[in-house]
mmCIF file of C-alpha atoms in Angstrom:
data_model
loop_
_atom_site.group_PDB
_atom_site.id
_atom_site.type_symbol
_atom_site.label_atom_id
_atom_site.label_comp_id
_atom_site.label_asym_id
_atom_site.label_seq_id
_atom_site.Cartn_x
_atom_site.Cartn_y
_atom_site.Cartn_z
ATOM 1 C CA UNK T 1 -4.695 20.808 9.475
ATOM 2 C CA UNK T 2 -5.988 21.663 6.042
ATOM 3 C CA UNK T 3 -3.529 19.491 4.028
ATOM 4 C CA UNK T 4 -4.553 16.789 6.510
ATOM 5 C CA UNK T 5 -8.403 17.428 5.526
ATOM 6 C CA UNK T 6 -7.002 17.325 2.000
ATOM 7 C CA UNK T 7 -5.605 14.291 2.396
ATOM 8 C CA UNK T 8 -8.462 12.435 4.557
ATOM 9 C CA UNK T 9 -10.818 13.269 1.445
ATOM 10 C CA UNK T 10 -7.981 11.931 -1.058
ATOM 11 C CA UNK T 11 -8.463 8.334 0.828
ATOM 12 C CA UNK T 12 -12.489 9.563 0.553
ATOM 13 C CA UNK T 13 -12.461 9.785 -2.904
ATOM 14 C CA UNK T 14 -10.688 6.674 -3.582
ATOM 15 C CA UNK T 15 -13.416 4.472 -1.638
ATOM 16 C CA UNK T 16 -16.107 6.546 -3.067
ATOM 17 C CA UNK T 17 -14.518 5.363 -6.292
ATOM 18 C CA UNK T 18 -13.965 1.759 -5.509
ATOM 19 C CA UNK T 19 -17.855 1.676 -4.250
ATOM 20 C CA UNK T 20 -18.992 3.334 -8.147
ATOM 21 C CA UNK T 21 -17.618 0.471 -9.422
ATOM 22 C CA UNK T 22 -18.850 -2.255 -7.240
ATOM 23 C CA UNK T 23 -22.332 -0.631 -7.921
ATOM 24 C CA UNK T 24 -21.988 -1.886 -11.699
ATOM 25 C CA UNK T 25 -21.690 -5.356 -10.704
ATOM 26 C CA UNK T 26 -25.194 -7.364 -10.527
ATOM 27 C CA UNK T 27 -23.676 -9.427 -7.471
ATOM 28 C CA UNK T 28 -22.928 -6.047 -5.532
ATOM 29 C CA UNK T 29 -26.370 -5.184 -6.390
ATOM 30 C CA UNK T 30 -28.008 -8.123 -5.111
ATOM 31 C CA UNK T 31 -26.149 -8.005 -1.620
ATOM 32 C CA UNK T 32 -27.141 -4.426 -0.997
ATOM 33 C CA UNK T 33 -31.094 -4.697 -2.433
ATOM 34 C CA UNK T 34 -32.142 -8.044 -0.533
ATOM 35 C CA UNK T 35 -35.285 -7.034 1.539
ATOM 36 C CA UNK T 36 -34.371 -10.055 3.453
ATOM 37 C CA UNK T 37 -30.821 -10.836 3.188
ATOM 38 C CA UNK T 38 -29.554 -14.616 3.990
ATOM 39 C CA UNK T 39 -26.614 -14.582 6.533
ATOM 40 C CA UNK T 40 -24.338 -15.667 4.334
ATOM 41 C CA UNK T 41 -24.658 -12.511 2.112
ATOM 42 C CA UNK T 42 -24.281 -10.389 5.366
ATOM 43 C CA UNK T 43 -21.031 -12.381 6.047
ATOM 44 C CA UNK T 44 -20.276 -11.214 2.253
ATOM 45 C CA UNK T 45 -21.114 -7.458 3.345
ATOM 46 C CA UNK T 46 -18.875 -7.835 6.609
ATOM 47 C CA UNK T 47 -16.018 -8.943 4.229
ATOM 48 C CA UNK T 48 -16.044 -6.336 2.017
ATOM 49 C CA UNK T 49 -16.650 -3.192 4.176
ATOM 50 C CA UNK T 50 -14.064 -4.515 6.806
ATOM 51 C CA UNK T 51 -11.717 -4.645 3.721
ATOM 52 C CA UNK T 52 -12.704 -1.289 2.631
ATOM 53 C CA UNK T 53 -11.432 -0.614 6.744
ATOM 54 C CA UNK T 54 -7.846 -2.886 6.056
ATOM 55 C CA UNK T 55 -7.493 -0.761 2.798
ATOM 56 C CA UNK T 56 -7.916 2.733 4.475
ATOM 57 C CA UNK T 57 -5.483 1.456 7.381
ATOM 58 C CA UNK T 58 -2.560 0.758 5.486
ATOM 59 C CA UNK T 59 -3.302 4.049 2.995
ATOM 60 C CA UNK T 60 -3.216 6.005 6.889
ATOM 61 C CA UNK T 61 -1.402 9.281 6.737
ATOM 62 C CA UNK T 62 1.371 9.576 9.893
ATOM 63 C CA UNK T 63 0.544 11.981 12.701
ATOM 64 C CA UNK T 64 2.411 11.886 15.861
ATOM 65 C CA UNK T 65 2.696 8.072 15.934
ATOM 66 C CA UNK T 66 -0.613 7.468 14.724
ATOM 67 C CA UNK T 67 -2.438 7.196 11.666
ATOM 68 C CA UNK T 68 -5.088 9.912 10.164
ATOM 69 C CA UNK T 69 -7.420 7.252 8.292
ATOM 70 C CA UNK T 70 -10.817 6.696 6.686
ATOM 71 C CA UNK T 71 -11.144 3.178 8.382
ATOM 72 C CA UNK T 72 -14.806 3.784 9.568
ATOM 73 C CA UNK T 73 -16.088 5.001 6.329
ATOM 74 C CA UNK T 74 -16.395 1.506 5.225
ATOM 75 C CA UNK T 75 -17.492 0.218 8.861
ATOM 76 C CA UNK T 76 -20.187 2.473 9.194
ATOM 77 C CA UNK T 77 -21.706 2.640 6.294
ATOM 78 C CA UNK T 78 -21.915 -1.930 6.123
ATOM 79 C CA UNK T 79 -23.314 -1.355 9.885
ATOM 80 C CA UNK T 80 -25.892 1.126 8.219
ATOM 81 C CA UNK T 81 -27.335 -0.387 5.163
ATOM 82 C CA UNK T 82 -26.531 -4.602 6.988
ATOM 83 C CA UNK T 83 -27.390 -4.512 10.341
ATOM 84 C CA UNK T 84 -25.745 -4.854 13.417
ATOM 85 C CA UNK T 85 -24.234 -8.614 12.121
ATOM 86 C CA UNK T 86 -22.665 -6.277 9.302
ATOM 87 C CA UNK T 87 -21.459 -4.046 11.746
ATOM 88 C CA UNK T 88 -20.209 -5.328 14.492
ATOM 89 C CA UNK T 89 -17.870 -7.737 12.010
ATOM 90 C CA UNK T 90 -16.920 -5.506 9.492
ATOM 91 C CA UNK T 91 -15.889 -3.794 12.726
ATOM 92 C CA UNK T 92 -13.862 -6.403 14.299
ATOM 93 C CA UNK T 93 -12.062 -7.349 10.905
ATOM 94 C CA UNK T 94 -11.159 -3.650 10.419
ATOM 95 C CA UNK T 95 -10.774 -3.002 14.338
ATOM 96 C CA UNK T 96 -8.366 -6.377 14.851
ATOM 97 C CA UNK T 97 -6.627 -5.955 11.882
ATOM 98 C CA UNK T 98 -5.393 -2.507 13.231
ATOM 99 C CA UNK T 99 -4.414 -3.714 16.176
ATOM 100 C CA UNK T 100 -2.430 -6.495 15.210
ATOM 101 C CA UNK T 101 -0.017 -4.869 12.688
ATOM 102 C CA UNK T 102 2.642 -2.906 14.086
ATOM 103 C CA UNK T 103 2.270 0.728 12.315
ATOM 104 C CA UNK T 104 0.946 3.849 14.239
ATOM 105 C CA UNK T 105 1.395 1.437 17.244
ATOM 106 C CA UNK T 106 0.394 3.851 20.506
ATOM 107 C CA UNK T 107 -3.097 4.004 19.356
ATOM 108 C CA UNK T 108 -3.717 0.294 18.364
ATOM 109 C CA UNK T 109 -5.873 -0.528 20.700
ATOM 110 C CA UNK T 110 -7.785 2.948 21.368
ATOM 111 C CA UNK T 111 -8.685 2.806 17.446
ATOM 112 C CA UNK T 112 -9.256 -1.028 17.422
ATOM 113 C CA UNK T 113 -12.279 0.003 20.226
ATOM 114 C CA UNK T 114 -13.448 2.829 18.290
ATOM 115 C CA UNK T 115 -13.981 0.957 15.024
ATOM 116 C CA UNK T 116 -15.709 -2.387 16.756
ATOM 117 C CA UNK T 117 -17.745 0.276 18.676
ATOM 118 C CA UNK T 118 -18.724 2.714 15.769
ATOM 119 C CA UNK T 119 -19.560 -0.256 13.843
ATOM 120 C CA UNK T 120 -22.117 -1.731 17.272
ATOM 121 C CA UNK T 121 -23.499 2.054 16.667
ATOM 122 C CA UNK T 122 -23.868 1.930 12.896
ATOM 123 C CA UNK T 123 -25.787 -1.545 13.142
ATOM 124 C CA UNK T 124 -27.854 -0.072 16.203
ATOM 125 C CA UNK T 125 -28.821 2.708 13.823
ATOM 126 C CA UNK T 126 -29.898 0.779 10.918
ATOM 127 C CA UNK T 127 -33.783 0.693 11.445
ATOM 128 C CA UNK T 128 -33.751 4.470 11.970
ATOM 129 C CA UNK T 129 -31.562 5.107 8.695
ATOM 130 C CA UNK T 130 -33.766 3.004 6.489
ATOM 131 C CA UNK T 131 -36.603 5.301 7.595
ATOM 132 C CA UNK T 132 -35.132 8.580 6.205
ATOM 133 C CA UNK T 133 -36.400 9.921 3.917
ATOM 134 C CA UNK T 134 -32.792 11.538 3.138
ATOM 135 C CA UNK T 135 -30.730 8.865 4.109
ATOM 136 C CA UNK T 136 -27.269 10.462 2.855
ATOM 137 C CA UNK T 137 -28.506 13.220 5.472
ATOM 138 C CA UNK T 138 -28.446 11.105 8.045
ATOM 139 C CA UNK T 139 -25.639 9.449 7.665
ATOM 140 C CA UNK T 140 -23.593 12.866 7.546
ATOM 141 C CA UNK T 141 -24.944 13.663 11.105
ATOM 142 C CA UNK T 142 -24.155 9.814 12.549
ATOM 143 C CA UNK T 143 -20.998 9.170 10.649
ATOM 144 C CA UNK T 144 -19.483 12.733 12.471
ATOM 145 C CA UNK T 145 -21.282 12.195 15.773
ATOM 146 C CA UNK T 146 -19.210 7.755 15.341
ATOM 147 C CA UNK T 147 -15.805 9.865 14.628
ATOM 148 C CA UNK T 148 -16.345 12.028 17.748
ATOM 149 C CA UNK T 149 -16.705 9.013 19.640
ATOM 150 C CA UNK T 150 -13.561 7.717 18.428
ATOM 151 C CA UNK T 151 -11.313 10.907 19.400
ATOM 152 C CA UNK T 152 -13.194 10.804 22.837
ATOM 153 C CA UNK T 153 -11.844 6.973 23.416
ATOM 154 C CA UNK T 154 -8.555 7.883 21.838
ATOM 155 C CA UNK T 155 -8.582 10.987 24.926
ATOM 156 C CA UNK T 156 -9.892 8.077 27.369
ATOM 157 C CA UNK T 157 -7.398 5.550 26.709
ATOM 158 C CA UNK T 158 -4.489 6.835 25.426
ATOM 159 C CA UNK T 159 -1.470 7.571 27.453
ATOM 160 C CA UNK T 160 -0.107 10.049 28.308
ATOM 161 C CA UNK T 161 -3.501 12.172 28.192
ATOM 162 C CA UNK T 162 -1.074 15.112 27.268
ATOM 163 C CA UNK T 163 -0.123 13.116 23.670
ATOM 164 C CA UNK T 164 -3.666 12.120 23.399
ATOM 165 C CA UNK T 165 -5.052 15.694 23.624
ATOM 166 C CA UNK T 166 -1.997 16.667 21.322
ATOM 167 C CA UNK T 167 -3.491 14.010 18.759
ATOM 168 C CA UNK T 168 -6.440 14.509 18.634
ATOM 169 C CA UNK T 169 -6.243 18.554 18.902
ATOM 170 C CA UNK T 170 -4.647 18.053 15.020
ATOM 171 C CA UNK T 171 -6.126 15.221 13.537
ATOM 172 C CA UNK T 172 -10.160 15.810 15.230
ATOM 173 C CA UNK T 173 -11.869 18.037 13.141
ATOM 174 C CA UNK T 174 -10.301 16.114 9.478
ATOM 175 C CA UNK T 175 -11.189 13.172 10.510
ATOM 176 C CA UNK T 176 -14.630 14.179 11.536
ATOM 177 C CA UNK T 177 -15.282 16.545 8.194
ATOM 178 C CA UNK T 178 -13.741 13.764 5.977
ATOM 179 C CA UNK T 179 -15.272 10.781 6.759
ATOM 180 C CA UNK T 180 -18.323 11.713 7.682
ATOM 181 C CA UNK T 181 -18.356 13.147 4.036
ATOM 182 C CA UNK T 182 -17.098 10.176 2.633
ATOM 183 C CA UNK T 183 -19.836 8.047 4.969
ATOM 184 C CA UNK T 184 -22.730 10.064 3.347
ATOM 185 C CA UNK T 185 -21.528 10.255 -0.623
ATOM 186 C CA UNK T 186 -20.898 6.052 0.078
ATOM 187 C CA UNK T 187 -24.899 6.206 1.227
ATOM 188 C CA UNK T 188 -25.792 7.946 -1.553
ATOM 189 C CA UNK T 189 -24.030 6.145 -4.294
ATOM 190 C CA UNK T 190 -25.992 2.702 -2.117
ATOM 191 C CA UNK T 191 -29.237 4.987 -2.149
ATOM 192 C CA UNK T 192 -29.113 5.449 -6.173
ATOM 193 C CA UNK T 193 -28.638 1.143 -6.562
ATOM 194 C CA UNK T 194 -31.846 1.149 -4.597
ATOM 195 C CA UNK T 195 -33.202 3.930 -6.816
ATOM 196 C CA UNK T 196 -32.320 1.707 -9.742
ATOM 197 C CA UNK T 197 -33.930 -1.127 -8.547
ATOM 198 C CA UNK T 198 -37.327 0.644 -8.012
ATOM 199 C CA UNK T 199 -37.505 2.555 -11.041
ATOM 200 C CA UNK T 200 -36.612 -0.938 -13.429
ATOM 201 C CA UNK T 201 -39.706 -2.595 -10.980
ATOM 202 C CA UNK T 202 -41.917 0.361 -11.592
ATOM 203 C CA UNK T 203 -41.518 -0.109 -14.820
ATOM 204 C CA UNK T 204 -41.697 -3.812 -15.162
ATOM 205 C CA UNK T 205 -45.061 -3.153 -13.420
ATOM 206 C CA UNK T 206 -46.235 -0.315 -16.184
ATOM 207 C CA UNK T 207 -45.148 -3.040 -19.024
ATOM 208 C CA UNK T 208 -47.225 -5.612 -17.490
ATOM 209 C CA UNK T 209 -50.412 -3.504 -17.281
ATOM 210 C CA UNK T 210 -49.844 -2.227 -20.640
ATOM 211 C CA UNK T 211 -49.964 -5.592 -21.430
#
């Protein structure tokens, strides 16, 4: 269990890496600081965190026939900062693209549910996360409580209930301690653009009274 952990936060790291360097783009930038985002950009945001979901699948580490992943890291935290439209279809292009290819196959669907539906919850939450005052806080609590839904779906609908319980009995609690790590320091690192943003306006304000 603790290599798995060890792993999980390897795959972590890697998006947590992948999202420092989107940060330094102006474009990446734009599409996370719109107070009013056009629908195109959230299409843009659904692209990019579902493929932060494709890129987690195929890195999956092999457990019993399934895959150990950090799939939702990317889903939940586009549902989070774009909405329920960023959710729900970073979801479904995450979700659908684990179904469809044939690795880890007896949880395909179970785990193409649980990322379209942790991705619904991530959008639903949205309102409430923009109101925290420490948003990385709360999206430590949601992103575990979204990964606890998943193993109880993967105990729901996978069969036989004995191989479920033997899954998710080894790859629960990394999953849940990983990602929901790795769904908080990808808030924070979104968090600091936004910190960016307002300090260069505060300071474009101070110049112009100055002036």
């Amino acid at each position: 269990m603790i290599t798995l952990l060890e792993e999980l936060v390897n795959q972590v790291g890697s998006i947590v890496l992948v999202a420092v360097l989107l940060s330094r783009f102006s474009f990446f930038k734009r599409l996370v600081t719109r107070d009013k985002i056009a629908l195109r950009y959230l299409f843009i945001l659904a692209i990019i965190f579902g493929m932060f979901g494709i890129l987690k699948t195929y890195s999956g580490i092999p457990v019993k026939g399934a895959l150990a992943n950090a799939r939702v890291v990317g889903v939940f935290v586009g549902g989070l900062i774009g909405g329920p439209v960023v959710g729900i279809l970073s979801g479904i292009i995450a979700g659908v693209h684990r179904w469809a290819i044939d690795i880890g196959g007896f949880t395909a669907f179970p785990c193409m549910m649980s990322t379209v539906l942790e991705g619904v919850l991530a959008g639903l939450l949205s309102k409430s996360f923009y109101r925290q005052e420490k948003k990385w806080l709360f999206a430590l609590y949601t992103g575990a409580l979204a990964e606890m839904m998943q193993m109880a779906i993967l105990l729901i609908l996978v069969r036989p209930f004995s191989a479920a319980v033997d899954l998710v009995s080894i790859i629960g609690i990394p999953m849940i301690v990983a990602n929901a790590i790795g769904i908080s320091m990808l808030v924070a690192i979104v968090d600091m653009i936004y910190s960016e943003r307002d300090k260069i306006a505060a300071n474009q304000s101070k110049l112009v009274l100055e002036i």
